C-alpha cells in the first residue's frame, strides 16, 4: 500500500472494504508526522542562524527517515493482520474439532491484530522527542510544521491505541488483555502530555 497514490489509497479507504482502515490511517498519520519533523530539520540546514544545530538536525533527518519508512510498512501490516482475523471467522464450525480450531485461530489472529497497531502507536511516540527539538531549535519559519508534526504524532498514537482496544474485546487471554490495557493506558497519557508540552512552544 505504500506505493499507492494518495488518490488510490483514499479511494480504497472510502470503499466498503474494511481494509485499509483506522490502523492503516494511524500509520499514515505517523508517517506524515515524521516527514514534517524531517522537513523542518532540512529547512534548518545551511542557515547561518542555526549553524550550531547542524549536527543535531542531521541526526534528526536520519532518525525521522527510519521512522517514516517503518510506519509506511505498517500501513500494509495492519491490513494484513485484520485480514487474517476475517479469514479465521470464515473457518468451518460444523464439528467440535472445527469449532476449537476456529476459536484458536480467532484468538491468535486477534492478538496479532492488537499487537500491530500497538507497534504503530509505539513507533509514532518515538517521533515526539525529534519534533520537540525541531520546534525548539529548528527554523522558526517552519515552527508550525513542527507543531503539526506533534499533533499528528498524538493522533497516530491514539488511533493505534483505539485499534488495540477494540481487538482486546475479542481476546479471552486475560493476561494478554491486562498487559495491553495497561500499556495502552500509559502510552496514551504520555502522548497527550508530550503533545501539550510541544504545543506550549507555539508563539501563536
Coordinates of C-alpha atoms in Angstrom, one line a residue:
X1 CA 0.0 0.0 0.0
X2 CA 2.9 2.3 0.5
X3 CA 3.2 2.6 -3.3
X4 CA -0.4 3.6 -3.9
X5 CA -1.1 7.2 -5.0
X6 CA -2.8 9.3 -2.4
X7 CA -5.9 9.2 -4.6
X8 CA -5.9 5.4 -4.9
X9 CA -5.3 4.9 -1.1
X10 CA -8.2 7.2 -0.2
X11 CA -10.4 5.5 -2.7
X12 CA -9.7 2.2 -1.1
X13 CA -10.2 3.7 2.3
X14 CA -13.6 5.1 1.4
X15 CA -14.8 1.8 -0.1
X16 CA -17.0 -0.8 1.6
X17 CA -13.9 -2.9 2.3
X18 CA -12.8 -3.0 6.0
X19 CA -9.2 -2.7 4.9
X20 CA -7.4 -0.4 4.9
X21 CA -9.0 1.0 8.0
X22 CA -8.2 3.0 11.1
X23 CA -5.0 1.2 11.9
X24 CA -3.5 1.9 8.5
X25 CA -4.6 5.5 8.9
X26 CA -2.8 5.7 12.2
X27 CA 0.3 4.6 10.4
X28 CA -0.2 7.2 7.7
X29 CA -0.6 9.9 10.4
X30 CA 2.7 8.8 12.0
X31 CA 4.4 8.8 8.6
X32 CA 3.2 12.4 7.9
X33 CA 4.3 13.4 11.4
X34 CA 7.8 12.1 10.9
X35 CA 8.0 13.6 7.4
X36 CA 7.1 17.1 8.8
X37 CA 9.7 16.9 11.5
X38 CA 12.2 15.8 8.9
X39 CA 11.2 18.7 6.7
X40 CA 11.8 21.3 9.4
X41 CA 15.3 19.8 10.0
X42 CA 16.1 20.0 6.3
X43 CA 14.9 23.6 6.2
X44 CA 17.2 24.4 9.1
X45 CA 20.4 23.0 7.5
X46 CA 22.6 25.6 5.7
X47 CA 21.2 28.6 7.6
X48 CA 23.8 30.7 9.4
X49 CA 21.4 31.5 12.2
X50 CA 21.2 27.8 13.1
X51 CA 24.7 26.7 12.4
X52 CA 25.2 25.4 15.9
X53 CA 22.3 22.9 15.4
X54 CA 23.7 21.4 12.1
X55 CA 24.8 18.1 13.7
X56 CA 21.6 17.8 15.7
X57 CA 19.4 18.4 12.6
X58 CA 21.4 15.8 10.6
X59 CA 20.8 13.3 13.3
X60 CA 17.0 14.1 13.3
X61 CA 16.9 13.7 9.5
X62 CA 18.4 10.2 9.8
X63 CA 16.1 9.1 12.6
X64 CA 12.9 10.5 11.1
X65 CA 13.6 8.9 7.8
X66 CA 13.8 5.5 9.6
X67 CA 10.6 6.1 11.5
X68 CA 8.8 7.3 8.3
X69 CA 9.7 4.2 6.4
X70 CA 8.9 1.9 9.3
X71 CA 5.4 3.5 9.6
X72 CA 4.8 3.2 5.8
X73 CA 5.3 -0.5 6.1
X74 CA 2.8 -0.7 8.9
X75 CA 0.1 0.6 6.6
X76 CA 0.2 -2.8 4.9
X77 CA 1.0 -4.8 8.0
X78 CA -2.1 -3.6 9.8
X79 CA -4.4 -4.5 6.9
X80 CA -2.8 -8.0 6.7
X81 CA -3.3 -8.5 10.4
X82 CA -7.0 -7.7 10.1
X83 CA -7.4 -9.9 7.0
X84 CA -6.2 -12.9 9.0
X85 CA -8.9 -12.3 11.6
X86 CA -11.6 -12.2 9.0
X87 CA -10.2 -15.4 7.4
X88 CA -10.4 -17.1 10.9
X89 CA -14.0 -16.1 11.3
X90 CA -14.7 -17.8 7.9
X91 CA -13.3 -21.1 9.0
X92 CA -15.8 -24.1 9.2
X93 CA -17.5 -24.7 12.5
X94 CA -19.6 -27.8 11.9
X95 CA -17.8 -30.3 14.2
X96 CA -16.4 -29.8 17.7
X97 CA -12.9 -30.0 16.4
X98 CA -13.6 -27.4 13.7
X99 CA -15.1 -25.1 16.3
X100 CA -12.0 -25.4 18.5
X101 CA -9.6 -24.8 15.6
X102 CA -11.7 -21.8 14.6
X103 CA -11.7 -20.3 18.1
X104 CA -8.0 -20.9 18.5
X105 CA -7.3 -19.1 15.1
X106 CA -9.6 -16.2 16.0
X107 CA -7.8 -15.8 19.3
X108 CA -4.3 -16.0 17.7
X109 CA -5.1 -13.6 14.9
X110 CA -6.9 -11.1 17.1
X111 CA -3.8 -10.9 19.2
X112 CA -1.8 -10.1 16.1
X113 CA -4.4 -7.5 15.1
X114 CA -3.9 -5.9 18.5
X115 CA -0.1 -6.1 18.5
X116 CA 0.4 -4.4 15.1
X117 CA -1.5 -1.2 16.0
X118 CA 0.3 -1.1 19.3
X119 CA 3.6 -1.1 17.5
X120 CA 2.3 1.7 15.3
X121 CA 1.5 3.7 18.4
X122 CA 4.9 2.9 20.0
X123 CA 6.7 3.9 16.8
X124 CA 4.7 7.1 16.4
X125 CA 5.5 8.1 20.0
X126 CA 9.2 8.0 19.1
X127 CA 8.7 11.0 16.9
X128 CA 7.9 13.3 19.8
X129 CA 11.4 14.0 21.0
X130 CA 12.6 14.6 17.5
X131 CA 9.7 17.0 16.9
X132 CA 10.4 18.8 20.1
X133 CA 14.0 19.5 19.0
X134 CA 13.0 20.9 15.6
X135 CA 10.3 23.1 17.2
X136 CA 12.8 24.4 19.8
X137 CA 16.0 24.7 17.7
X138 CA 14.8 24.5 14.1
X139 CA 14.0 27.1 11.5
X140 CA 11.4 29.3 13.2
X141 CA 9.8 30.0 9.8
X142 CA 8.7 26.3 9.9
X143 CA 7.6 26.1 13.5
X144 CA 4.0 25.5 12.6
X145 CA 5.1 22.4 10.6
X146 CA 6.8 21.1 13.7
X147 CA 3.7 21.8 15.8
X148 CA 1.5 19.9 13.3
X149 CA 4.0 17.1 13.4
X150 CA 3.4 16.8 17.2
X151 CA -0.4 16.9 16.6
X152 CA -0.2 14.1 14.0
X153 CA 2.1 12.0 16.3
X154 CA -0.5 12.2 19.0
X155 CA -3.3 11.3 16.5
X156 CA -1.2 8.3 15.3
X157 CA -0.6 7.1 18.9
X158 CA -4.2 7.4 20.0
X159 CA -5.6 5.9 16.7
X160 CA -3.3 3.0 17.1
X161 CA -4.4 2.5 20.7
X162 CA -8.1 2.5 19.7
X163 CA -7.4 -0.3 17.3
X164 CA -5.6 -2.2 20.0
X165 CA -8.5 -1.8 22.4
X166 CA -11.3 -2.9 20.0
X167 CA -9.4 -6.1 19.3
X168 CA -8.9 -6.8 23.0
X169 CA -12.7 -7.3 23.3
X170 CA -12.4 -10.5 21.3
X171 CA -9.5 -12.0 23.2
X172 CA -10.0 -14.4 26.1
X173 CA -6.4 -14.5 27.3
X174 CA -6.8 -12.4 30.5
X175 CA -3.0 -11.8 30.9
X176 CA -2.7 -10.6 27.4
X177 CA -5.6 -8.3 27.7
X178 CA -4.5 -6.9 31.1
X179 CA -1.0 -6.3 29.7
X180 CA -2.1 -4.3 26.7
X181 CA -4.8 -2.4 28.5
X182 CA -2.1 -1.2 30.9
X183 CA 0.4 -0.5 28.2
X184 CA -2.1 1.5 26.0
X185 CA -3.3 3.5 29.0
X186 CA 0.2 4.5 29.9
X187 CA 1.1 5.3 26.3
X188 CA -2.0 7.4 25.8
X189 CA -1.3 9.5 28.8
X190 CA 2.4 10.1 27.8
X191 CA 1.4 11.0 24.2
X192 CA -1.1 13.6 25.3
X193 CA 1.3 15.1 27.8
X194 CA 4.1 15.2 25.2
X195 CA 1.9 16.9 22.6
X196 CA 0.8 19.5 25.1
X197 CA 4.5 20.2 26.1
X198 CA 5.5 20.7 22.4
X199 CA 2.4 22.9 21.6
X200 CA 3.4 25.2 24.5
X201 CA 6.4 26.3 22.4
X202 CA 4.0 27.9 20.0
X203 CA 4.3 31.6 19.7
X204 CA 0.7 31.9 18.5

